Coordinates of C-alpha atoms in Angstrom, one line a residue:
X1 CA -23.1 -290.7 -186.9
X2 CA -24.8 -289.7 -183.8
X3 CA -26.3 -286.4 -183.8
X4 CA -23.7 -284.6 -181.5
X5 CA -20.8 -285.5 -184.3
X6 CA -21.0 -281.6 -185.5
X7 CA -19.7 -280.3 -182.1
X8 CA -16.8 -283.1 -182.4
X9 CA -15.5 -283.2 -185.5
X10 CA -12.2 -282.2 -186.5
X11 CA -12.2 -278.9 -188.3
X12 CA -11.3 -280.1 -191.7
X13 CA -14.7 -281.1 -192.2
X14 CA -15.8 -276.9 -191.1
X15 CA -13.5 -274.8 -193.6
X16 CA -15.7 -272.0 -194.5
X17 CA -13.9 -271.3 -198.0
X18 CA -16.0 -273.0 -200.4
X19 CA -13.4 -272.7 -203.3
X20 CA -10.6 -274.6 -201.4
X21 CA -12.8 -277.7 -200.7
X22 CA -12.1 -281.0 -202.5
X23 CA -14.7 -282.1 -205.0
X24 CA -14.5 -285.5 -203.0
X25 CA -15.9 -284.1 -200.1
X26 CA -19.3 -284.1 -201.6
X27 CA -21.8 -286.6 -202.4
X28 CA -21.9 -286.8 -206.4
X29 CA -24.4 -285.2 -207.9
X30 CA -26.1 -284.9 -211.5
X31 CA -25.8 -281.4 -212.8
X32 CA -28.5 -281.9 -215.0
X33 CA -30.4 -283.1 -212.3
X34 CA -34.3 -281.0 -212.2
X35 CA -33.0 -279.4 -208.9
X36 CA -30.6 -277.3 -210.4
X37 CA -33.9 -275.7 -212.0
X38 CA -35.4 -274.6 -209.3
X39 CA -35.2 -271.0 -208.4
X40 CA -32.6 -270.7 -205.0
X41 CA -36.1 -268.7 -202.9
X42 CA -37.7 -271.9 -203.5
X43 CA -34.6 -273.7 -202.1
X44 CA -34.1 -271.8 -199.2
X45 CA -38.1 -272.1 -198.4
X46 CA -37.2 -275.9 -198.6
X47 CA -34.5 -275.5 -196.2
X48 CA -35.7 -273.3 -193.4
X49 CA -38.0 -276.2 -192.8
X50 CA -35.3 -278.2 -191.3
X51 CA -33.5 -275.3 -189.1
X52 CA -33.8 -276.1 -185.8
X53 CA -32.7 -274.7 -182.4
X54 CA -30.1 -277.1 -181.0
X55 CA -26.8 -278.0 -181.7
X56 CA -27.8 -281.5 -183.4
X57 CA -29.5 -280.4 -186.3
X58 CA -25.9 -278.9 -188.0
X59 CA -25.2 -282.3 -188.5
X60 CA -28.2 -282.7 -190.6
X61 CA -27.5 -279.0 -192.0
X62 CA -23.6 -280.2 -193.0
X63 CA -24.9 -283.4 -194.9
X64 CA -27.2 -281.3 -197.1
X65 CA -24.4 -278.8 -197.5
X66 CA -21.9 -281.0 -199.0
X67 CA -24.9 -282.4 -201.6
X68 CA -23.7 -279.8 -204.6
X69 CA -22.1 -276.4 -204.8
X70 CA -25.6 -275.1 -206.1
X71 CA -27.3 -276.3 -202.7
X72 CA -23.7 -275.1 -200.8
X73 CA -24.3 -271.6 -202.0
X74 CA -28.1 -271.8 -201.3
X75 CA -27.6 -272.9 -197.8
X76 CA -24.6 -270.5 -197.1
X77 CA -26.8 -267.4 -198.3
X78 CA -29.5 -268.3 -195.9
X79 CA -29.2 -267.1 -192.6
X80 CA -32.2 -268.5 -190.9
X81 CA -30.6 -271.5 -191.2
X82 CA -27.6 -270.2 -189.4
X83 CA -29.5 -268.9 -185.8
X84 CA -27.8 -270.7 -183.0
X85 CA -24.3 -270.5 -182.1
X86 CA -22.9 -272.7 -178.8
X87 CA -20.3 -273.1 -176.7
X88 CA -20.5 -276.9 -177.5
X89 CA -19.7 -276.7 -181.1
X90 CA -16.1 -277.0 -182.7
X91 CA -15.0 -273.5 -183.4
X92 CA -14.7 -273.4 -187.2
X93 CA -17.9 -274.3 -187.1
X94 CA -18.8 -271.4 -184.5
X95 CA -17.3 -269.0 -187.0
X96 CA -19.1 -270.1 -189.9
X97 CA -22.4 -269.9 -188.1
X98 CA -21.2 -265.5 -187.5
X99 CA -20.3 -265.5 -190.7
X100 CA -23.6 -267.0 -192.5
X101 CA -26.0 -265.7 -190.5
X102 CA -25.0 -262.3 -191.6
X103 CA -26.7 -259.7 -189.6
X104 CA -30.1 -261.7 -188.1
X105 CA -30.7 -262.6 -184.6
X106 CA -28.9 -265.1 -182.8
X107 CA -30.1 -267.6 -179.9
X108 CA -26.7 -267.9 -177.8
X109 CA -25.7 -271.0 -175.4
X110 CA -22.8 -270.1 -173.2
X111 CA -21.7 -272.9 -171.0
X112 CA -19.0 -271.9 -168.7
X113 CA -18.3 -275.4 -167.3
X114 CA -17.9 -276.7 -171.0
X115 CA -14.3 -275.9 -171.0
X116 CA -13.3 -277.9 -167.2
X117 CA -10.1 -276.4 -166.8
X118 CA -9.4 -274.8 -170.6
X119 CA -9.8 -271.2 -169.6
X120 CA -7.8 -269.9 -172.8
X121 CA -10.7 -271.5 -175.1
X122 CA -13.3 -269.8 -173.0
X123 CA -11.7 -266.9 -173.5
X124 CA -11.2 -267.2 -177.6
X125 CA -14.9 -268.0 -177.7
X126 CA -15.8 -264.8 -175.6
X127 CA -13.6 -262.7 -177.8
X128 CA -15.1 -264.4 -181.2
X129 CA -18.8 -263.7 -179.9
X130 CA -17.9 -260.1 -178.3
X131 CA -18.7 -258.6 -182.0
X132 CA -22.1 -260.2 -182.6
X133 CA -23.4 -259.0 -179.0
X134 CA -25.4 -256.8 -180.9
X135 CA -27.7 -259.7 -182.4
X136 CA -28.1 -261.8 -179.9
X137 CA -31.7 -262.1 -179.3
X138 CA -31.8 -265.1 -176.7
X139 CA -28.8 -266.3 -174.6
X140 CA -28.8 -269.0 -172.1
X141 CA -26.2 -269.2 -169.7
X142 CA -24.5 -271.5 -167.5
X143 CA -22.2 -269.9 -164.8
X144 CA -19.0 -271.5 -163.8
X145 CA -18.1 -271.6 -159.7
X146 CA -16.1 -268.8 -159.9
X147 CA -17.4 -267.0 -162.6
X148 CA -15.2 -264.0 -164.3
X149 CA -17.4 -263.4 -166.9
X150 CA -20.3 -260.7 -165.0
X151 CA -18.2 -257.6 -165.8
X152 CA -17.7 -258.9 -169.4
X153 CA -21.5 -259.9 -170.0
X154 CA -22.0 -256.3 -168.1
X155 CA -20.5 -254.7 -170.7
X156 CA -21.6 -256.2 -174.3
X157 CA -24.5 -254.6 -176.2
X158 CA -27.3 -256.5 -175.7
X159 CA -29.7 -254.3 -177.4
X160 CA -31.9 -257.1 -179.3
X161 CA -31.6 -259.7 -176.5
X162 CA -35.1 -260.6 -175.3
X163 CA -35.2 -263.3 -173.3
X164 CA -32.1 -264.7 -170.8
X165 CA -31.4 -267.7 -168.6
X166 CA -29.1 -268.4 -166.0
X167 CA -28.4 -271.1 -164.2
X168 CA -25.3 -272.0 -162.1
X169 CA -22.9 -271.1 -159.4
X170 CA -24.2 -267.4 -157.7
X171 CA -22.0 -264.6 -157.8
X172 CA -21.5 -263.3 -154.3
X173 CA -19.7 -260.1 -155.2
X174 CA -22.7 -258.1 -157.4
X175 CA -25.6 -258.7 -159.2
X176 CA -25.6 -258.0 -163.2
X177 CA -26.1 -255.1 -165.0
X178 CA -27.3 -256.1 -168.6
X179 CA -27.7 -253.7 -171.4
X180 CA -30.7 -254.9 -172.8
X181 CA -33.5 -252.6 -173.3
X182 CA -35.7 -255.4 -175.1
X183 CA -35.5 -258.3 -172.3
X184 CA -38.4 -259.5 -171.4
X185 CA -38.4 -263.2 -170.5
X186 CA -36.1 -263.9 -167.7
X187 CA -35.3 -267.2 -166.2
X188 CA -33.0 -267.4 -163.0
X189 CA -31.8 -270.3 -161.1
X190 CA -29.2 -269.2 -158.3
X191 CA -28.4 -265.8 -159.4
X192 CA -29.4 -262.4 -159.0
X193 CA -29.3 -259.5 -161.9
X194 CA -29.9 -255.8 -161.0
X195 CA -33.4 -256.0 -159.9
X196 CA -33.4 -252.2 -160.6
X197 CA -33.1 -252.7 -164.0
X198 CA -35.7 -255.1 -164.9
X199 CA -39.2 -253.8 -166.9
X200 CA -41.8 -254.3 -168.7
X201 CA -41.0 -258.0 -168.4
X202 CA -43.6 -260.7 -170.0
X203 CA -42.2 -264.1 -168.2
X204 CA -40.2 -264.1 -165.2
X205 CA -39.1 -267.2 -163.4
X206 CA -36.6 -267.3 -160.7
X207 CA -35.7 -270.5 -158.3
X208 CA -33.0 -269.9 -155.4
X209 CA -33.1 -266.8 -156.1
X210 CA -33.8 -263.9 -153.6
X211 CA -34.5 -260.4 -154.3
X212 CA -36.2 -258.5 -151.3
X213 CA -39.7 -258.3 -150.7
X214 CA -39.6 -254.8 -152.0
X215 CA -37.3 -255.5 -154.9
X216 CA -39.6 -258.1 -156.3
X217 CA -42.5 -255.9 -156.3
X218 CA -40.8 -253.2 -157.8
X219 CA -40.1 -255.6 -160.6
X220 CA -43.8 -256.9 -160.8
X221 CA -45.0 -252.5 -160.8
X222 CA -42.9 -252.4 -163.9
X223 CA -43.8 -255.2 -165.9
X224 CA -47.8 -254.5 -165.9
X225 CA -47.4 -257.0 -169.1
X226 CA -46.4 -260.0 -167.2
X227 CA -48.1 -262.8 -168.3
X228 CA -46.2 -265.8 -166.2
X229 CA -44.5 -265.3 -163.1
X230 CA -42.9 -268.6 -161.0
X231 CA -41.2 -268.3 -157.5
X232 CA -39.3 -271.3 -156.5
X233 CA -37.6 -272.0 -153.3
X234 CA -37.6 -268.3 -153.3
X235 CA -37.7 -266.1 -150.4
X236 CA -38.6 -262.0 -150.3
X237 CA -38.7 -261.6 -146.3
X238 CA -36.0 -259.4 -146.0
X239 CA -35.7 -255.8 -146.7
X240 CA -40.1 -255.3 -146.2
X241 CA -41.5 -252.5 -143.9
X242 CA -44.6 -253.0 -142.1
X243 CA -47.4 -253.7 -145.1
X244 CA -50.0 -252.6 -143.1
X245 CA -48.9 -249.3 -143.3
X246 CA -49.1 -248.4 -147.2
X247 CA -51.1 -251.3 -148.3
X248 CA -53.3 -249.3 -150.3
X249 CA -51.0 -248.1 -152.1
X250 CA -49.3 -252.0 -152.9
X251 CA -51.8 -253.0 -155.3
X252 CA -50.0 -254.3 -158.5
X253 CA -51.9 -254.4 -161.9
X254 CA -51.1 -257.6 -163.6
X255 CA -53.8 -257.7 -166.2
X256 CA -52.3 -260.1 -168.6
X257 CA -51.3 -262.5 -165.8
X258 CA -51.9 -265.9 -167.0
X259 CA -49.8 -268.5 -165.2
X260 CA -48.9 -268.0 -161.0
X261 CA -46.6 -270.5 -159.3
X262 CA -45.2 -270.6 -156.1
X263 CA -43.4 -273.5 -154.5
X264 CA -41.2 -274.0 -151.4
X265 CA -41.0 -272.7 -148.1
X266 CA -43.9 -270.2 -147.9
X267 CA -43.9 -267.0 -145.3
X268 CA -45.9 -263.9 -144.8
X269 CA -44.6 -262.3 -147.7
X270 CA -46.3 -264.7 -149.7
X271 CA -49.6 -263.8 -148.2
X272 CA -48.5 -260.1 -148.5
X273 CA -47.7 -260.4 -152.4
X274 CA -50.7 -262.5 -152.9
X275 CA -52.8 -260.1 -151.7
X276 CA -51.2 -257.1 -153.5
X277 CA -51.3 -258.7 -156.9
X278 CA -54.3 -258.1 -159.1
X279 CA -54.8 -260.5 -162.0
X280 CA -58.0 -260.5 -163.6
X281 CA -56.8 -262.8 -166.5
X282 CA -55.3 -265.5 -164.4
X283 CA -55.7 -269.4 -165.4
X284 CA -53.6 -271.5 -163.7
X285 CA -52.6 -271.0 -160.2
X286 CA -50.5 -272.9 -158.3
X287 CA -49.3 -272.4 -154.5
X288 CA -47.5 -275.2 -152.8
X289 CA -45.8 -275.5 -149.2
X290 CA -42.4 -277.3 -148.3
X291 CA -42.3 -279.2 -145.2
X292 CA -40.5 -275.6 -143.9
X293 CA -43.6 -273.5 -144.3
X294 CA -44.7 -272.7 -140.6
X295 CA -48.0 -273.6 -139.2
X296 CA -49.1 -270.4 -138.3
X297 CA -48.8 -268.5 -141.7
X298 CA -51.3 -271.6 -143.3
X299 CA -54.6 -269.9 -142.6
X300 CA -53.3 -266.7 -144.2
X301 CA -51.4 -268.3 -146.9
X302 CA -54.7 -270.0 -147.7
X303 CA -57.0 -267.1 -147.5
X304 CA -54.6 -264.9 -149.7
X305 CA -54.7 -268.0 -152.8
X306 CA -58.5 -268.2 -152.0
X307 CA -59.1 -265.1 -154.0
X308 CA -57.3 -266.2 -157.3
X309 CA -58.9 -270.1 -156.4
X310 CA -62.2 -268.7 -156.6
X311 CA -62.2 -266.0 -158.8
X312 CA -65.0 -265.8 -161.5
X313 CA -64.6 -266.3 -164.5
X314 CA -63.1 -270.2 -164.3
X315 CA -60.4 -271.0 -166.5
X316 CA -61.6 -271.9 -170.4
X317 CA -64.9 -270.6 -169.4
X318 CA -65.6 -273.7 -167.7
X319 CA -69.6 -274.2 -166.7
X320 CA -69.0 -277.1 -164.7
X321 CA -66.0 -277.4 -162.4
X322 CA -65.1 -280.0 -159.2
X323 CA -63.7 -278.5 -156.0
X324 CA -61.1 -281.4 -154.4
X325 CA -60.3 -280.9 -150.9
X326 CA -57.4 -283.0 -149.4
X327 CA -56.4 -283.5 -145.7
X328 CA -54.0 -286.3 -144.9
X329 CA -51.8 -286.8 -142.3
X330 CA -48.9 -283.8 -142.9
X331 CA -51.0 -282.4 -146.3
X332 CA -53.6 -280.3 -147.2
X333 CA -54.7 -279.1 -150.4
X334 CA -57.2 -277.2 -151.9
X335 CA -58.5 -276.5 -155.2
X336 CA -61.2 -275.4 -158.0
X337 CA -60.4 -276.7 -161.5
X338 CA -57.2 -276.3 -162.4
X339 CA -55.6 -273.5 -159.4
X340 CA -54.9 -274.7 -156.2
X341 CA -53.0 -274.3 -152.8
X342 CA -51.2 -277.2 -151.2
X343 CA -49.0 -277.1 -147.8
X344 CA -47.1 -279.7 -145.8
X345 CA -45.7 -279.6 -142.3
X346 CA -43.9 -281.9 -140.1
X347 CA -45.7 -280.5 -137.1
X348 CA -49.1 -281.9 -138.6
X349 CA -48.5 -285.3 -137.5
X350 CA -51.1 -287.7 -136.4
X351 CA -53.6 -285.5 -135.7
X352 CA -51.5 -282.7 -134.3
X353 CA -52.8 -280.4 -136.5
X354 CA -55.9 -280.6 -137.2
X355 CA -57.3 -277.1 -136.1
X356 CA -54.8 -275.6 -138.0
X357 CA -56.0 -277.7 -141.1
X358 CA -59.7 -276.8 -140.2
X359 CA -58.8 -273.0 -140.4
X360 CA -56.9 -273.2 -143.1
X361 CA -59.4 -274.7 -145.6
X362 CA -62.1 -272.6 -144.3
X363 CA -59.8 -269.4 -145.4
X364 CA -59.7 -270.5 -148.7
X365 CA -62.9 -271.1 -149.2
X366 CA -63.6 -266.5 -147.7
X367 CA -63.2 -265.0 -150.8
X368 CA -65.0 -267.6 -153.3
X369 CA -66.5 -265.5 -156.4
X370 CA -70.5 -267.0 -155.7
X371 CA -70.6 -267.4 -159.1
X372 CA -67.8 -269.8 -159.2
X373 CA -69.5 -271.6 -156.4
X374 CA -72.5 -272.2 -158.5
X375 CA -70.6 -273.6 -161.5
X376 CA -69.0 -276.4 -158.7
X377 CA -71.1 -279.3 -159.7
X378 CA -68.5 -282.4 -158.2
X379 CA -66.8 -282.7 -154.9
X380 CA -63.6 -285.0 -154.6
X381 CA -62.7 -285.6 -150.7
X382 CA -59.7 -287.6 -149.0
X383 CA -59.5 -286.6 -145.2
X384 CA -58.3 -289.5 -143.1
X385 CA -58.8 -287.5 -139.5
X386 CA -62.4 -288.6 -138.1
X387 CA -62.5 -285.3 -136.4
X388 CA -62.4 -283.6 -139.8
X389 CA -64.8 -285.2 -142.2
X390 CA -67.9 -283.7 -141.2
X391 CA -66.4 -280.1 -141.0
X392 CA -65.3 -280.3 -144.2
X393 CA -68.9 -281.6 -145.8
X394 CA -70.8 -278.9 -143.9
X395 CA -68.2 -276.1 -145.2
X396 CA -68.7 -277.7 -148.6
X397 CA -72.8 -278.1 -148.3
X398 CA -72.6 -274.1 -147.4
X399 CA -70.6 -272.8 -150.1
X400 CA -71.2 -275.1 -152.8
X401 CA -75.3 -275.5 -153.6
X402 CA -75.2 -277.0 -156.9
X403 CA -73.0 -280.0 -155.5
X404 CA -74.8 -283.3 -157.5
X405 CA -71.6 -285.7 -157.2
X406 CA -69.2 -286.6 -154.6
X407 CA -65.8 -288.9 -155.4
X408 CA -64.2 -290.6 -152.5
X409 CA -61.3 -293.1 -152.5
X410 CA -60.2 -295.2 -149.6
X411 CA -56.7 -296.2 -150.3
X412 CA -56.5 -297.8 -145.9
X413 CA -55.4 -296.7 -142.4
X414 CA -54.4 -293.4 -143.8
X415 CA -56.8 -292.7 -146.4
X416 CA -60.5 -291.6 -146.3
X417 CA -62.9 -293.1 -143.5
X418 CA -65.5 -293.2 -146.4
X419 CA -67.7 -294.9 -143.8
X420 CA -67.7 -291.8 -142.1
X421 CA -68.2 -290.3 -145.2
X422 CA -71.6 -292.2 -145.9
X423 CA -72.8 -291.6 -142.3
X424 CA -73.0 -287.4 -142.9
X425 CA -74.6 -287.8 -145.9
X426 CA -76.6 -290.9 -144.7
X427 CA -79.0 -288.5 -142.4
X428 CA -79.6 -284.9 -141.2
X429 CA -77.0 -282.9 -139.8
X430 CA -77.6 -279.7 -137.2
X431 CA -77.5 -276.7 -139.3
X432 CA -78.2 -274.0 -136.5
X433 CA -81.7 -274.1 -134.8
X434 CA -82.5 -277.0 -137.7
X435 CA -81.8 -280.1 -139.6
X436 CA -80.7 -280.1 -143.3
X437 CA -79.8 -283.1 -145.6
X438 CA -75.7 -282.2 -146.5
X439 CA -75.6 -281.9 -150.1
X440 CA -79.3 -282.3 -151.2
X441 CA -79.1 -281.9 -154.7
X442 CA -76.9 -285.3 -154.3
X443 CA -77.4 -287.7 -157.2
X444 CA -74.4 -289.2 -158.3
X445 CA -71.4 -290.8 -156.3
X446 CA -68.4 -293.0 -157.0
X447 CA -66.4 -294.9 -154.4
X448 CA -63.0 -296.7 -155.0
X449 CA -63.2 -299.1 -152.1
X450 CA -60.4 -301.2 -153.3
X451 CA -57.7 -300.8 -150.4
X452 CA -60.5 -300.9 -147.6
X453 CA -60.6 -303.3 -145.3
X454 CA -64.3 -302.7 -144.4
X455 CA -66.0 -305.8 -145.6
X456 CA -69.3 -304.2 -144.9
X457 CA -69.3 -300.8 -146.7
X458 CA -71.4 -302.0 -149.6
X459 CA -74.2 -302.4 -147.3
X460 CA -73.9 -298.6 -146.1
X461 CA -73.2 -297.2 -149.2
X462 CA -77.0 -299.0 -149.9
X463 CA -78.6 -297.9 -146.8
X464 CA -77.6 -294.6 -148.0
X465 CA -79.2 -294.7 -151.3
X466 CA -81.8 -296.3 -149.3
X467 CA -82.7 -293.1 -147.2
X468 CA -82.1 -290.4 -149.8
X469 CA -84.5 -291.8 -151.7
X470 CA -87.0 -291.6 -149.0
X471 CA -86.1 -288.5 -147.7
X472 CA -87.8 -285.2 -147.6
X473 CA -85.9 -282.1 -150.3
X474 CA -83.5 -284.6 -151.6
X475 CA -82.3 -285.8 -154.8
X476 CA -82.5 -289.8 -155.4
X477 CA -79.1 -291.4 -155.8
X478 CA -79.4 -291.8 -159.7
X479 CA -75.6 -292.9 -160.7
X480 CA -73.2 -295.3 -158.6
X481 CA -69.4 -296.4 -159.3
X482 CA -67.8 -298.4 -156.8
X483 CA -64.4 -300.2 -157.4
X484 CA -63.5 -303.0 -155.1
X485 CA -61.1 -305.6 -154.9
X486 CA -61.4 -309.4 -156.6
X487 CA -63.3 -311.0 -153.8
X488 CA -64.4 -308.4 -151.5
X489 CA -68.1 -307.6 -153.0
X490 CA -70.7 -309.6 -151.7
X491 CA -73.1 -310.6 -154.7
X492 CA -76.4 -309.7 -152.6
X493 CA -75.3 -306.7 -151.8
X494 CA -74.6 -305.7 -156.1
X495 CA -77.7 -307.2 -156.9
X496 CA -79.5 -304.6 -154.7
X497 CA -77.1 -301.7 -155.1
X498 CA -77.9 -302.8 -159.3
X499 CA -81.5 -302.4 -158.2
X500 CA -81.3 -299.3 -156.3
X501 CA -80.2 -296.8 -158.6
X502 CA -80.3 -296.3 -162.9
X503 CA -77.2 -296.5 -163.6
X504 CA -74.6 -298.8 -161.2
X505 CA -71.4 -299.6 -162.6
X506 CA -69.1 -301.7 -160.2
X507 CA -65.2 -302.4 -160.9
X508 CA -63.4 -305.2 -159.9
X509 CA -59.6 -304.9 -159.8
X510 CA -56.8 -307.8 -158.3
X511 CA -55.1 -307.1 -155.4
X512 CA -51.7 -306.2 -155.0

């Protein structure tokens, strides 16, 4: 049988009344078989290993039910084994799970749209679950269009439920009111709860949803234990005064923060609740733009994630960490290890937007922690605007002193100009009222030139390793990768490049 067969078969095969089953039903057994000799806390130590939390494993539960009336009685006298209860299984079965698990927690799934048009059974299973509200530790919850069931859900007493998820249809006419004074993981797609009544929260998660600017915050002061927060496609614009005027006192202590995400169409807010939040503790950060995000809140949306990008101590205690900076045609990202900011717009097109780009990246890189700066040991660059390149290196060269290997990938007309690349770094560069070699402590680079269409790049990326070597307060190339396409590497040109550095390593892939 398939491992849904539990939720669809007939309810003969569910009666709870062990002495009115037939002796048929069950697999023979051998009564003087050893395992009627072992003790029943060594049985139900056997059996908690195969509990599991979804509505499959009663299939597997059932089978080793009907085994014996020794292992029946074992089984029904367990009630870890009897933890999740669903909308999805057949009823008899539904009621034998409240009666077994007797009083521990239960993990609820309530599917409103399970039923189609069969309100009557939604409303037997409401009534058969009304009395266990009491135990339900985690519920998640999928809301019908049309939804009658807010009040009712409004009402139970959820006084062990600690964690809640609901996804669905949004209620238009109020937000719920839960009586659950243990919640603390909360996981909202299109839906809104009383934002009031939300605290000491450790993971909150919404998507399409939109509490106010203020609201949220509120939400965030009250749960200083938070230790995962994700925003997605979610607005907080509305219903925020002026920050300006009691930002000293909007500072919100997240100290246990460990996780950040924010996706979709960014505005000020973002920059305003980016800057509030305090999270010492933070490891991965994650800010990304929609196409909707406006131009003009990019520079501040960058220098607001520069702080958490930057901030010392790297995640995992890292020693050596790469900062990647990306600038295509309608993208730019930034990044340090593992947190990053990323933004798209439609108005960045072909060059458009390239001041914009320029200023956004150098926010990011304001508020770097100079100790995280010193632990950046790799640079990885794709900018396909001419105009762009060198800004970029000379922001890197300031910022980033123990920079000894640079990655750079052509990939054609809309990727890297890595013979632009090997021109900065091929010679001095004005720095002021003198010349300085970008990158000096240089000694390490890797190339995939295998969608170029620059026949002659091997011989710059030599002249390159040529004149580093020579020059003054630099580092000798030591290490070279280069990945080309069958055909397009001229042997000469390896045979020097071999000779040129200690360690060359050259990777030949087909074409498309």
């Amino acid at each position: 049988m398939a491992t849904t067969e539990a939720e669809t078969t007939g309810p003969t095969n569910f009666l709870v009344n062990r002495e009115t089953r037939a002796a048929p039903e069950r697999f023979h057994c051998d009564e003087k078989s050893p395992i009627h000799n072992l003790p029943p806390e060594v049985l139900h130590a056997i059996f908690l290993q195969v509990a599991g939390d979804y509505r499959g494993y009663y299939w597997r539960l059932l089978r080793l039910r009907m085994v014996c009336n020794y292992w029946m009685e074992v089984i029904d006298s367990t009630p870890g084994l009897w933890n999740l209860i669903s909308t999805g299984l057949h009823p008899a079965l539904q009621a034998m799970i409240l009666q077994n698990s007797g009083n521990h927690l239960l993990n609820v799934e309530y599917d409103e749209m399970f039923w189609g048009q069969e309100p009557e059974t939604e409303y037997e299973f409401a009534w058969l679950m009304e009395s266990s509200a009491s135990r339900w530790q985690t519920l998640e919850y999928h809301r019908g269009n049309g939804s009658r069931n807010d009040t009712w859900l409004s009402s139970l007493p959820l006084h062990s439920l600690q964690r809640i998820e609901i996804y669905g249809f949004p209620s238009t006419d109020q937000r719920l009111t839960l009586d659950a004074p243990k919640l603390s993981y909360v996981v909202l797609g299109r839906c809104s709860l009383n934002w009031s009544s939300l605290s000491a929260l450790q993971v909150l998660s919404l998507e399409s949803t939109y509490p106010t600017f203020n609201e949220l915050t509120a939400v965030l002061q009250a749960s200083p234990g938070l230790s995962s927060l994700s925003l997605r496609e979610t607005w907080q614009e509305s219903g925020m005064e002026d920050p300006l005027i009691s930002q000293a006192s909007r500072h919100i202590q997240l100290s246990r923060l460990r996780t950040l995400e924010i996706e979709g169409q960014l505005t000020r807010s973002t920059s305003f609740l980016l800057e509030y939040i305090e999270a010492p503790s933070l490891e991965t950060f994650t800010v990304a733009g929609s196409n909707r995000t406006r131009p003009e809140h990019c520079p501040q949306l960058c220098e607001a994630a520069g702080r958490y990008i930057g901030a010392f101590p790297l995640p995992g205690n890292l020693t050596q960490a790469m900062v990647s900076i990306t600038a295509q045609d309608r993208w730019i990202k930034f990044s340090i290890g593992e947190r990053d900011i990323s933004l798209w717009s439609f108005a960045w097109n072909r060059g458009n937007g390239a001041p914009v780009k320029r200023a956004s990246i150098a926010s990011a890189m304001k508020h770097l922690d100079s100790r995280v700066c010193e632990q950046v040991t790799t640079l990885d660059i794709s900018c396909w605007d001419d105009g762009e390149i060198g800004g970029y290196l000379h922001a890197v060269h300031s910022h980033f002193p123990r920079i000894d290997q640079v990655l750079v990938m052509d990939g054609g007309c809309f990727s890297t100009k890595i013979e632009l690349v090997l021109q900065h770094l091929s010679s001095p560069s004005q720095m002021g009222l003198s010349e300085e070699w970008l990158l000096p402590g240089l000694a390490k680079l890797e190339f995939d030139l295998s969608g170029s269409i620059d026949a002659d790049l091997g011989g710059r990326v030599l002249e390159l390793v040529d004149k580093r070597r020579e020059a003054e307060r630099t580092e000798k190339i030591r290490e070279l990768k280069i990945t080309v396409e069958e055909g397009d590497s001229d042997p000469s040109t390896v045979e020097n490049l071999r000779r040129a550095v200690m360690l060359f390593d050259l990777t030949v892939v087909r074409g498309a």
